[in-house]
Coordinates of C-alpha atoms in Angstrom, one line a residue:
Chain A
A29 CA -24.8 71.1 -38.4
A30 CA -21.5 71.3 -36.5
G31 CA -19.0 68.7 -37.3
V32 CA -15.8 67.3 -35.8
I33 CA -13.0 69.9 -36.0
Q34 CA -9.4 69.0 -36.2
S35 CA -6.4 71.3 -36.1
P36 CA -4.0 71.8 -37.6
R37 CA -5.1 70.5 -41.0
H38 CA -1.5 70.1 -42.1
L39 CA 1.7 69.8 -40.1
I40 CA 5.2 69.4 -41.2
K41 CA 7.8 68.2 -38.7
E42 CA 11.4 67.0 -38.6
K43 CA 12.5 63.6 -37.3
R44 CA 12.7 63.4 -33.5
E45 CA 10.5 66.5 -33.1
T46 CA 7.2 66.5 -31.2
A47 CA 3.7 67.2 -32.6
T48 CA 0.3 67.9 -31.0
L49 CA -2.9 67.3 -32.8
K50 CA -6.2 68.6 -31.6
C51 CA -9.7 67.4 -32.0
Y52 CA -13.0 69.2 -31.1
P53 CA -15.9 66.7 -31.1
I54 CA -19.4 67.5 -32.2
P55 CA -21.2 69.4 -29.4
R56 CA -22.6 67.1 -26.7
H57 CA -20.5 64.1 -27.9
D58 CA -18.6 62.6 -25.0
T59 CA -16.5 60.0 -26.8
V60 CA -13.5 60.7 -29.0
Y61 CA -11.5 58.2 -31.2
W62 CA -8.2 58.6 -33.0
Y63 CA -7.3 56.8 -36.1
Q64 CA -4.1 56.7 -38.2
Q65 CA -4.1 56.3 -42.0
G66 CA -0.8 55.7 -43.6
P67 CA -0.3 56.3 -47.4
G68 CA -2.3 53.8 -49.4
Q69 CA -3.5 52.1 -46.2
D70 CA -6.9 51.8 -44.4
P71 CA -7.4 53.7 -41.1
Q72 CA -6.1 52.0 -38.0
F73 CA -7.6 52.6 -34.6
L74 CA -5.2 54.2 -32.1
I75 CA -7.1 55.1 -28.9
S76 CA -10.4 56.3 -27.6
F77 CA -11.7 58.3 -24.7
Y78 CA -15.1 58.3 -23.0
E79 CA -16.0 61.0 -20.4
K80 CA -12.3 62.0 -20.2
M81 CA -11.1 58.5 -19.4
Q82 CA -9.3 56.2 -21.8
S83 CA -11.7 53.6 -22.9
D84 CA -9.9 51.5 -25.5
K85 CA -6.4 51.2 -26.9
G86 CA -5.3 50.0 -30.3
S87 CA -2.0 50.1 -32.1
I88 CA -0.8 53.3 -30.6
P89 CA 3.0 53.5 -30.2
D90 CA 4.4 54.2 -26.8
R91 CA 5.8 57.5 -28.2
F92 CA 2.3 58.7 -28.5
S93 CA 0.0 59.8 -25.8
A94 CA -3.5 61.3 -25.7
Q95 CA -6.0 62.8 -23.4
Q96 CA -9.5 64.2 -23.3
F97 CA -10.1 67.4 -21.5
S98 CA -13.0 68.7 -19.4
D99 CA -14.6 70.4 -22.5
Y100 CA -14.3 67.0 -24.3
H101 CA -11.7 68.1 -26.8
S102 CA -8.8 65.7 -27.2
E103 CA -5.2 66.1 -28.0
L104 CA -2.8 63.5 -29.5
N105 CA 0.8 64.1 -28.5
M106 CA 3.5 62.5 -30.6
S107 CA 7.1 62.5 -29.6
S108 CA 10.4 61.4 -31.2
L109 CA 8.7 61.5 -34.6
E110 CA 9.8 59.0 -37.2
L111 CA 9.4 59.1 -40.9
G112 CA 6.8 56.3 -40.6
D113 CA 4.6 58.5 -38.6
S114 CA 3.7 60.5 -41.7
A115 CA 0.0 59.8 -42.2
L116 CA -3.5 61.2 -42.0
Y117 CA -4.7 61.3 -38.5
F118 CA -8.5 61.2 -38.0
C119 CA -10.5 62.1 -35.0
A120 CA -14.0 60.8 -34.7
S121 CA -16.7 61.5 -32.0
S122 CA -19.8 59.8 -30.8
L123 CA -22.5 60.2 -28.2
G124 CA -22.0 57.4 -25.8
S125 CA -19.7 54.5 -25.9
G126 CA -22.1 51.6 -25.3
G127 CA -21.5 50.0 -28.6
G128 CA -23.3 50.6 -31.9
D129 CA -22.8 54.4 -31.7
T130 CA -22.2 56.1 -35.0
Q131 CA -18.7 57.6 -35.2
Y132 CA -18.5 60.9 -37.0
F133 CA -15.2 61.7 -38.5
G134 CA -13.3 65.0 -38.8
P135 CA -11.4 66.1 -41.9
G136 CA -8.1 64.8 -40.6
T137 CA -4.7 66.2 -39.9
R138 CA -2.0 65.4 -42.5
L139 CA 1.3 65.0 -40.7
T140 CA 4.5 64.9 -42.8
V141 CA 7.7 64.0 -41.1
L142 CA 10.9 65.0 -42.9
Chain B
K1 CA -8.6 39.1 -35.0
Q2 CA -11.2 40.6 -37.2
E3 CA -10.3 40.6 -40.9
V4 CA -12.1 42.8 -43.4
T5 CA -11.7 42.3 -47.1
Q6 CA -13.0 44.4 -49.9
I7 CA -13.4 43.2 -53.4
P8 CA -12.6 44.5 -56.0
A9 CA -9.7 46.7 -54.9
A10 CA -10.3 48.9 -57.9
L11 CA -13.2 49.3 -60.3
S12 CA -13.7 51.4 -63.5
V13 CA -17.1 51.7 -65.0
P14 CA -18.9 53.9 -67.6
E15 CA -21.3 56.5 -66.3
G16 CA -24.8 55.2 -65.7
E17 CA -23.9 51.6 -64.7
N18 CA -25.3 50.0 -61.6
L19 CA -22.5 48.5 -59.5
V20 CA -21.9 46.4 -56.4
L21 CA -19.0 46.7 -54.0
N22 CA -18.3 43.8 -51.7
C23 CA -17.1 43.6 -48.1
S24 CA -16.4 40.4 -46.2
F25 CA -15.5 39.8 -42.6
T26 CA -14.4 36.9 -40.5
D27 CA -16.0 37.7 -37.1
S28 CA -19.8 38.1 -37.0
A29 CA -19.8 39.5 -33.5
I30 CA -20.2 43.1 -34.6
Y31 CA -22.4 46.0 -33.4
N32 CA -22.8 47.6 -36.8
L33 CA -21.2 48.0 -40.2
Q34 CA -20.6 51.4 -41.9
W35 CA -19.8 52.3 -45.5
F36 CA -17.6 55.4 -46.0
R37 CA -16.5 57.4 -49.0
Q38 CA -13.1 58.9 -49.1
D39 CA -11.9 61.3 -51.8
P40 CA -8.1 61.4 -52.4
G41 CA -6.3 62.9 -49.4
K42 CA -9.6 63.9 -47.8
G43 CA -11.6 62.8 -44.8
L44 CA -14.1 60.0 -44.3
T45 CA -17.8 60.6 -45.2
S46 CA -20.2 58.2 -43.7
L47 CA -22.7 56.9 -46.3
L48 CA -24.7 54.2 -44.6
L49 CA -24.7 52.5 -41.3
I50 CA -26.4 49.1 -40.7
Q51 CA -27.0 47.9 -37.2
S52 CA -26.2 44.2 -36.6
S53 CA -29.9 43.5 -36.2
Q54 CA -30.7 45.1 -39.6
R55 CA -30.5 43.6 -43.1
E56 CA -30.2 46.7 -45.2
Q57 CA -30.2 50.5 -45.4
T58 CA -30.9 52.8 -48.3
S59 CA -30.0 56.4 -49.0
G60 CA -30.8 57.8 -52.4
R61 CA -28.9 55.8 -55.0
L62 CA -27.1 53.8 -52.4
N63 CA -28.3 50.6 -50.8
A64 CA -26.2 48.6 -48.4
S65 CA -27.0 45.1 -47.2
L66 CA -25.6 43.0 -44.3
D67 CA -25.6 39.2 -43.9
K68 CA -23.9 38.4 -40.7
S69 CA -24.2 34.7 -41.0
S70 CA -22.1 34.7 -44.2
G71 CA -19.9 37.6 -43.1
R72 CA -20.8 39.8 -46.1
S73 CA -22.0 43.2 -46.9
T74 CA -22.6 44.8 -50.2
L75 CA -22.9 48.4 -51.3
Y76 CA -25.1 48.9 -54.4
I77 CA -24.7 52.1 -56.3
A78 CA -27.4 52.8 -58.9
A79 CA -27.0 54.8 -62.0
S80 CA -23.4 55.7 -61.2
Q81 CA -22.1 59.2 -61.9
P82 CA -18.6 60.6 -62.4
G83 CA -19.0 62.4 -59.0
D84 CA -19.2 58.9 -57.4
S85 CA -15.5 58.4 -58.1
A86 CA -13.8 57.9 -54.8
T87 CA -12.5 55.1 -52.5
Y88 CA -15.3 53.3 -50.7
L89 CA -14.4 51.8 -47.3
C90 CA -16.4 49.4 -45.2
A91 CA -15.8 49.4 -41.5
L92 CA -17.1 47.1 -38.7
L93 CA -17.7 48.3 -35.2
R94 CA -17.0 45.5 -32.7
A95 CA -16.5 45.2 -28.9
G96 CA -14.2 48.0 -27.7
N97 CA -15.9 50.5 -30.0
M98 CA -13.1 50.5 -32.5
L99 CA -13.8 50.5 -36.1
T100 CA -11.9 47.9 -38.2
F101 CA -11.7 49.0 -41.8
G102 CA -11.4 47.1 -45.0
G103 CA -8.7 48.0 -47.6
G104 CA -11.2 49.9 -49.7
T105 CA -12.4 49.8 -53.3
R106 CA -11.2 52.6 -55.6
L107 CA -14.0 53.5 -57.9
M108 CA -13.7 55.4 -61.2
V109 CA -16.8 56.3 -63.1
K110 CA -16.0 57.5 -66.6
P111 CA -18.2 60.1 -68.3

């Protein structure tokens, strides 16, 4: 069965550079979620989109922005990167956002900021 | 603010043992609770999902229970195997559709 696809899988950037992470949800899923997992930490919710509209916002820095496109894929844009942004970034998708919907996670993008 | 705590933080057992991982939470207003497995540096694999109206779910050697009134969930692993070695995370889905994760339990099953 098709799963959530994230690209790239690994990304290395310098401080103050920008990065774009992409997420392709499971076919027919209309909701996308982004999570950040720092080294040795549990995943933290960043932001989610339902039907191309932002639905919820968590602890996402102002330097980050995200959007969901007409084909339901999502991109997380990160600017002015800092060392502390080094983390695993997970995307998850679900069908519907009415609560109680199972979120299926992608393999993650490992971002390293040097 | 929802707090999710997992005990123990780390566990090492010999192969074949039955074991219980614990997850406690402060806010019982949840939609569901999920247990995930994460191998080092890898993604999250969903193991079991319990809806707020359910008491338990079973999949193979895994059984998860949910007691909302006491703010607890347990993940029972029967006949543990070295391949079960991983970090196990519980996560609660609450209003806003955001998952709140516990700190995880690092499990090591020794041959």
